[in-house]
GROMACS .gro file of C-alpha atoms in nm:
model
  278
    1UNK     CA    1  -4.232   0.798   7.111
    2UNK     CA    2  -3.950   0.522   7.206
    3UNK     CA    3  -3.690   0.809   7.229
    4UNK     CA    4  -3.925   1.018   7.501
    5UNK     CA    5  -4.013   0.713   7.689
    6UNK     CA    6  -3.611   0.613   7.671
    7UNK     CA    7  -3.503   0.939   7.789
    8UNK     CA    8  -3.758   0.937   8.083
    9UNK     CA    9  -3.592   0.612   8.209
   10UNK     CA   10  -3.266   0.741   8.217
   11UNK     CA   11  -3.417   1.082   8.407
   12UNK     CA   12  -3.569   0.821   8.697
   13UNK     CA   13  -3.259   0.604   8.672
   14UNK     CA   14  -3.018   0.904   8.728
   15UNK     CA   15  -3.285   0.976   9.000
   16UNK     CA   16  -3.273   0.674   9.171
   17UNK     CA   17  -2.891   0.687   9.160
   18UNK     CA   18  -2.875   1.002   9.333
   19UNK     CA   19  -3.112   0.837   9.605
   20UNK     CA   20  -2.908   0.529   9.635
   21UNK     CA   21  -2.587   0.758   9.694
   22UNK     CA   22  -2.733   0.993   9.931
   23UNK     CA   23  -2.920   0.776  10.163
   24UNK     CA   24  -2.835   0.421  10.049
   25UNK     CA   25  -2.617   0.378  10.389
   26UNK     CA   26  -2.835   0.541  10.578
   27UNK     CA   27  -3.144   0.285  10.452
   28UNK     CA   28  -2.868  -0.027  10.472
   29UNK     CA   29  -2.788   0.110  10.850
   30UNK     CA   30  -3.222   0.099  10.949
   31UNK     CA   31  -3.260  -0.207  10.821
   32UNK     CA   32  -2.880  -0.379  11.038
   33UNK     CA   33  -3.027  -0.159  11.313
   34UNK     CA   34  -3.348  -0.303  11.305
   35UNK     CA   35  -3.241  -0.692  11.239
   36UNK     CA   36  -3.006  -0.642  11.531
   37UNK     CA   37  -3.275  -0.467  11.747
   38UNK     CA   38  -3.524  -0.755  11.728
   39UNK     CA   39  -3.274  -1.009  11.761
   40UNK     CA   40  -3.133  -0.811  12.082
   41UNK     CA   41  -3.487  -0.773  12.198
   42UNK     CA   42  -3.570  -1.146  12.193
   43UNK     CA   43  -3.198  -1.186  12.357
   44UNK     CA   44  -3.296  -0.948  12.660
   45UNK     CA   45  -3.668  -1.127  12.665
   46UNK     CA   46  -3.515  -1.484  12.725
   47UNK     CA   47  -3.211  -1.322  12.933
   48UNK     CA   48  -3.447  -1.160  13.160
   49UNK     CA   49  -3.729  -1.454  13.192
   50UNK     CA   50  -3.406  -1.660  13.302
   51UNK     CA   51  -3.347  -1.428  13.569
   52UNK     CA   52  -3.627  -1.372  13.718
   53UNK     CA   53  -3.653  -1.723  13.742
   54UNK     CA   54  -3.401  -1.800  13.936
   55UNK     CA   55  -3.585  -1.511  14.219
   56UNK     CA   56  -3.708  -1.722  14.423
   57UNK     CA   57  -3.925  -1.474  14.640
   58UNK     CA   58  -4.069  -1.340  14.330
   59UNK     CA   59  -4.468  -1.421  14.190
   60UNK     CA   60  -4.482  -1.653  13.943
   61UNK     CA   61  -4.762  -1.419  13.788
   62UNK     CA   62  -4.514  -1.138  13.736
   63UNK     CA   63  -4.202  -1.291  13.593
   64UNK     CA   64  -4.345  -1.314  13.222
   65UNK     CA   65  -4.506  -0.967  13.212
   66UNK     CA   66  -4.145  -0.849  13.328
   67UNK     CA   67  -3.970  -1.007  13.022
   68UNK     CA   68  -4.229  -0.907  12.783
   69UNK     CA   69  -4.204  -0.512  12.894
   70UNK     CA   70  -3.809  -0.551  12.818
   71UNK     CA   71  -3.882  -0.709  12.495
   72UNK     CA   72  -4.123  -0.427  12.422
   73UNK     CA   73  -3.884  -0.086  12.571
   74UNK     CA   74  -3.556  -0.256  12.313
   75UNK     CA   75  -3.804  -0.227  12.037
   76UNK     CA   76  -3.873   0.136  12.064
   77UNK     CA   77  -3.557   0.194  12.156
   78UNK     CA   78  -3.450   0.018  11.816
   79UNK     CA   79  -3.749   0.256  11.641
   80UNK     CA   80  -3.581   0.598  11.803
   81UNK     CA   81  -3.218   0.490  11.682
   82UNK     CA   82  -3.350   0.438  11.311
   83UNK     CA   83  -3.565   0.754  11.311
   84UNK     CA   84  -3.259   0.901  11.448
   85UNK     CA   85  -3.005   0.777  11.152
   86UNK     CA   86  -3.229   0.965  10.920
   87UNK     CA   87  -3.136   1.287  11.165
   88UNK     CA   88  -3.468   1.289  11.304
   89UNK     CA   89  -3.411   1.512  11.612
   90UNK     CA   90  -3.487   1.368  11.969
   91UNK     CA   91  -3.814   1.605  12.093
   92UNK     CA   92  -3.932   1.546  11.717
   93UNK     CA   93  -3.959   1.221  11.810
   94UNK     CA   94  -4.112   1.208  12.092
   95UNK     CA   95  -4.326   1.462  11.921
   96UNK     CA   96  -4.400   1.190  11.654
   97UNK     CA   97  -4.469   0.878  11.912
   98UNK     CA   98  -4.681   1.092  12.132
   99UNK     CA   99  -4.933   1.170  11.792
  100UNK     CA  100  -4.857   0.798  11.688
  101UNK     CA  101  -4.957   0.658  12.066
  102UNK     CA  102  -5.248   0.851  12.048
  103UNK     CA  103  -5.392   0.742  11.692
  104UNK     CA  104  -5.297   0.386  11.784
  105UNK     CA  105  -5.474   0.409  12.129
  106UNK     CA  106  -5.786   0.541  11.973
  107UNK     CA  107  -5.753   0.244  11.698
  108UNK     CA  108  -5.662  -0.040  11.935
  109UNK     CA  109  -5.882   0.089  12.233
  110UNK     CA  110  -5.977  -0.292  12.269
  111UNK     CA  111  -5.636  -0.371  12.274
  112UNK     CA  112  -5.496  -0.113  12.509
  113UNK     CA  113  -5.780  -0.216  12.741
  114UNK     CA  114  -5.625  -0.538  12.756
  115UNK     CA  115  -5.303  -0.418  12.892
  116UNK     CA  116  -5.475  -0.200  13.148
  117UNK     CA  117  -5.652  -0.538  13.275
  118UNK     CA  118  -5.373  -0.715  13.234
  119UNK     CA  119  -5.165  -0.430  13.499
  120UNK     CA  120  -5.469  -0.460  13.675
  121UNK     CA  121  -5.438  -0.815  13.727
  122UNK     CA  122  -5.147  -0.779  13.883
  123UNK     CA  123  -5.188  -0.543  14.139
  124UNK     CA  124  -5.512  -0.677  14.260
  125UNK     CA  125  -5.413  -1.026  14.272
  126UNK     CA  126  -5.711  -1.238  14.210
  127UNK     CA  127  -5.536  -1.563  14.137
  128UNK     CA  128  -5.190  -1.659  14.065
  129UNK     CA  129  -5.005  -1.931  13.834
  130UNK     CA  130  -5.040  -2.287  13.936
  131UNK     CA  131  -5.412  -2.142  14.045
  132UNK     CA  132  -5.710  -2.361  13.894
  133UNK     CA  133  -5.958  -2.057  13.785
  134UNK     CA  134  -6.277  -2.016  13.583
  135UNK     CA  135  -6.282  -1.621  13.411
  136UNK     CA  136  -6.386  -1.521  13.104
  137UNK     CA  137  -6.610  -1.803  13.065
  138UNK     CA  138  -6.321  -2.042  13.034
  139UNK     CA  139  -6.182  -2.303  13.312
  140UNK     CA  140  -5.801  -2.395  13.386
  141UNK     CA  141  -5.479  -2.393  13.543
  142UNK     CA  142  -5.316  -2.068  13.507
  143UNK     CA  143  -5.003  -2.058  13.299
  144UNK     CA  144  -4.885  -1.741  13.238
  145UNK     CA  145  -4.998  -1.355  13.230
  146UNK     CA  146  -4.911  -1.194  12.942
  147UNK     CA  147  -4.951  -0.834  12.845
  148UNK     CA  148  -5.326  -0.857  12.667
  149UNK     CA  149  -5.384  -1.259  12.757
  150UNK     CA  150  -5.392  -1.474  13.044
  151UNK     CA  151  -5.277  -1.863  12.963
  152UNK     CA  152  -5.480  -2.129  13.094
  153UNK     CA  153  -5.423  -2.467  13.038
  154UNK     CA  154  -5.728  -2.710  13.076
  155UNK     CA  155  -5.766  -3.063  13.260
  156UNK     CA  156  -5.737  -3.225  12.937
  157UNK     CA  157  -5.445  -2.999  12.825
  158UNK     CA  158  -5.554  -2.748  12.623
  159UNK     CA  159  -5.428  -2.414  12.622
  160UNK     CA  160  -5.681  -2.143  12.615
  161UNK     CA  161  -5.561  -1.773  12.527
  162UNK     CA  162  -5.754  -1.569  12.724
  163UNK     CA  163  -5.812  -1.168  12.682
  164UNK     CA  164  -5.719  -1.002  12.986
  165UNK     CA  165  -6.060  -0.733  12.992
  166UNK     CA  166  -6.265  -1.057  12.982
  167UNK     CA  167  -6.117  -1.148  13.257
  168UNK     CA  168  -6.116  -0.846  13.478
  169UNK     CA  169  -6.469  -0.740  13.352
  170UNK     CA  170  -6.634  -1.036  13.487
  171UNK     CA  171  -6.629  -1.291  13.787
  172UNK     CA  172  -6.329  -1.438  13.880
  173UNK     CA  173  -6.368  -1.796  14.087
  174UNK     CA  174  -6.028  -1.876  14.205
  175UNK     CA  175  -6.043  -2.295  14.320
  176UNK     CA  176  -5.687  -2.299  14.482
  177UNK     CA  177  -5.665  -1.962  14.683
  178UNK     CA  178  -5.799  -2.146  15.013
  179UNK     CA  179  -5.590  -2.420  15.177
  180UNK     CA  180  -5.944  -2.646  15.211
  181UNK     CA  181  -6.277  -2.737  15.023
  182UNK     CA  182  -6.545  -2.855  15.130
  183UNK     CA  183  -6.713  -3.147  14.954
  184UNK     CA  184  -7.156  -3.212  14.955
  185UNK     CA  185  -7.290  -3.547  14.813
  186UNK     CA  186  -7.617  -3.558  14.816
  187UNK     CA  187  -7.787  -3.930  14.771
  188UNK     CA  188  -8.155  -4.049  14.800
  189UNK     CA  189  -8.291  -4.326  15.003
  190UNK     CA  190  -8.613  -4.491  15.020
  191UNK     CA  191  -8.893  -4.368  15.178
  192UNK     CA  192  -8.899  -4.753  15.361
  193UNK     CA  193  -8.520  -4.727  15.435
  194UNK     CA  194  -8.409  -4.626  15.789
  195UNK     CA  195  -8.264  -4.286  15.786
  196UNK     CA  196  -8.037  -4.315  16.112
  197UNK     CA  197  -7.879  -4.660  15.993
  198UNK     CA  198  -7.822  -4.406  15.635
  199UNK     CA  199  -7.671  -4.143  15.861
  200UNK     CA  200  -7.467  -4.387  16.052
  201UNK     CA  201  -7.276  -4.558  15.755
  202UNK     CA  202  -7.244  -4.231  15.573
  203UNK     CA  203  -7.071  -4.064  15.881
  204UNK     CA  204  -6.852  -4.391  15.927
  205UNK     CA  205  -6.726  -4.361  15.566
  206UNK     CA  206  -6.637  -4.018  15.635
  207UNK     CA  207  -6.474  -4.054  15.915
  208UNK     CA  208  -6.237  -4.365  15.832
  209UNK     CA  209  -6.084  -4.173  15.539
  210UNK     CA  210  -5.796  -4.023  15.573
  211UNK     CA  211  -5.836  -3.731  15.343
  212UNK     CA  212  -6.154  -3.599  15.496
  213UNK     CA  213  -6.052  -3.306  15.770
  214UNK     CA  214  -6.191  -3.368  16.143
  215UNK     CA  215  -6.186  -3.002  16.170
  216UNK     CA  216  -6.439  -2.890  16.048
  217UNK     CA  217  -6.616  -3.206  16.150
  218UNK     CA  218  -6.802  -3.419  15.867
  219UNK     CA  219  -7.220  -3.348  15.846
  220UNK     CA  220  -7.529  -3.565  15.775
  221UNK     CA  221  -7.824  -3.441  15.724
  222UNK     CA  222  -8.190  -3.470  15.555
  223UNK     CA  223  -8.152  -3.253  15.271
  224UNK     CA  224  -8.528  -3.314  15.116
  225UNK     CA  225  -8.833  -3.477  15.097
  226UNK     CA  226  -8.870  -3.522  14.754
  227UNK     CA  227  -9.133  -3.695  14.505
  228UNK     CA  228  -8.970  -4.066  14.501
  229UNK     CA  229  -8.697  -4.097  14.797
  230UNK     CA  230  -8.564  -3.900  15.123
  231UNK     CA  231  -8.220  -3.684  14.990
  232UNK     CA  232  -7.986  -3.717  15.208
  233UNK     CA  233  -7.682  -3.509  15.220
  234UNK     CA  234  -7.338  -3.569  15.332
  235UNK     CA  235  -7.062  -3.269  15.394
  236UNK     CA  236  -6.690  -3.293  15.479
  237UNK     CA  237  -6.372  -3.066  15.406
  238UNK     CA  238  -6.082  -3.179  15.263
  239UNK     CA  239  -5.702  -3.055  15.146
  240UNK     CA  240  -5.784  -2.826  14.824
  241UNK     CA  241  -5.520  -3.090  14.650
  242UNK     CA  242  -5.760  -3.392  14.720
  243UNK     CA  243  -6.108  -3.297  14.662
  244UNK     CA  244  -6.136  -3.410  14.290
  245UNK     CA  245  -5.928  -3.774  14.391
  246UNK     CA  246  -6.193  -3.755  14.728
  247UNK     CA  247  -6.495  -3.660  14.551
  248UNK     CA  248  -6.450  -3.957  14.308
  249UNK     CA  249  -6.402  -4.198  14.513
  250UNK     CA  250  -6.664  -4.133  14.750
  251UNK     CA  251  -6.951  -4.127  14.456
  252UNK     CA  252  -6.858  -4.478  14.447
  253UNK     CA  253  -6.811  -4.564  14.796
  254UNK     CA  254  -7.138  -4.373  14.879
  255UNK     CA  255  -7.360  -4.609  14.689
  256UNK     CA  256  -7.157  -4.925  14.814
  257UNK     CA  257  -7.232  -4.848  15.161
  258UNK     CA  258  -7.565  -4.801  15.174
  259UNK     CA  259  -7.605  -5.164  14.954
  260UNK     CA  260  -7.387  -5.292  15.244
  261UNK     CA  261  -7.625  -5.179  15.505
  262UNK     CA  262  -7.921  -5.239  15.356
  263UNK     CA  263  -8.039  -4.857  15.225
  264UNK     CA  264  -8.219  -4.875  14.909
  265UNK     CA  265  -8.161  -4.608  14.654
  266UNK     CA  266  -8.452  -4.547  14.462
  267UNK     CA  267  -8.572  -4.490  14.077
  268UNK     CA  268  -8.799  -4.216  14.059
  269UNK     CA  269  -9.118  -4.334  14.022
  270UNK     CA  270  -9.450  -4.272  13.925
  271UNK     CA  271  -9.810  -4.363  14.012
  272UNK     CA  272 -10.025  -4.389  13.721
  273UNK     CA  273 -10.375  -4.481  13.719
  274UNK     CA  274 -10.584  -4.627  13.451
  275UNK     CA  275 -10.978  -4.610  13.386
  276UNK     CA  276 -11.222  -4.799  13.156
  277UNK     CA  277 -11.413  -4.545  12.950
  278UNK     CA  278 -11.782  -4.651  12.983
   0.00000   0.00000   0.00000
């Protein structure tokens, strides 16, 4: 029993030999051709990210999804020359990738469809990097476009990896596209309270800041009647840059005004009325 299972080692040792001698430089060539493709591929990547940096006329939005696409065509190029040491012939290769791109598509339909969105992106232009955007259910700054996610990076600085078909299949608001914004505080006043001495300290606080636009000229107005004070609504435009710094301050200079003139601001309040039982 020893001697047969001795003499079948040697057999698959002789085998493996043979292997190692036939198409051990072959195998040690893939594997050099392959370290040196991926290390040439992240090369090119960086290389080309550089460059398209320094383009000055060229979309923010575009100049990642450029290097990644190099990155991407010196890895298949790297796959074609390994198939190729093993004297895999060119059209069986592209044979071979056209039945591989087709399983993988119908596997990673998900994924694919993020790379159509993300092209998609692109060419319709909904927002570009630097833009403050909410998509996909998420809010933020975009960072970068990638191939299947778009980068956003929060007000409090967190990055948020979104998939590009969420983002295309649903409503894009893009908060930096227009130069201006317009700004609405609404504030109640008393029902006792004089609503033209409300109107003219609201409009006077608009009008000394700096920040608020003249053009399109600053609005008061009587926005409702409601249960426990008169709302009363005040509307300027302002630089897209300054309406969070604006808005701010003016929830706080709002409420000082009207205790400078006078205005009361309400609680809500209700009238409740008691009875004896008999």
């Amino acid at each position: 029993m020893n001697v047969d299972v001795a003499g079948e080692m040697n057999v698959l040792w002789d085998e493996a030999q043979l292997i190692l001698a036939t198409y051990g430089f072959d195998v040690l060539g893939a594997i050099l051709i392959l370290l040196l493709g991926w290390i040439v591929a992240g090369w090119a990547s960086r290389a080309t990210r550089n460059a398209v940096e320094r383009i000055s006329w060229m979309d923010g939005t575009i100049k990642p999804l450029i290097a990644s696409i190099v990155r991407y065509l010196v890895i298949i190029v790297t796959i074609v020359a390994v198939l190729n040491r093993f004297g895999v012939e060119t059209t069986s290769i592209i044979a071979v990738l056209g039945a591989a791109g087709l399983a993988v598509g119908l596997a990673l339909q998900g994924t694919l469809s993020n790379v159509a969105a993300g092209v998609m992106i692109l060419f319709l232009r909904p927002f570009r990097v630097g833009d403050y955007v909410t998509a996909g259910g998420n809010g933020g700054t975009v960072a970068e476009v990638g191939l299947f996610t778009t980068e956003l990076t929060t007000p409090d600085n967190v990055s948020i990896a979104v998939p590009n078909s969420q983002i295309i299949g649903g409503a894009i608001s893009n908060f930096s596209k227009h130069a201006t914004r317009r700004i609405d505080i609404v504030v109640g006043i008393g029902y006792g309270s004089n609503i033209d001495t409300a109107f003219a300290a609201l409009m006077k606080l608009a009008e000394a800041d700096a920040r608020v636009l003249a053009d399109p000229a600053p609005q008061v107005s009587v926005r409702a009647l409601a249960d426990s004070s008169v709302n009363i609504g005040l509307r300027f435009w302002v630089n897209s840059a300054d309406y969070w710094p604006t808005l701010f301050d003016f929830n706080k200079a709002v409420k000082e005004t009207l205790d400078a003139n006078g205005v009361e601001i309400p609680f809500p309040q209700r009238v409740v009325e008691l009875k004896n039982p008999k």
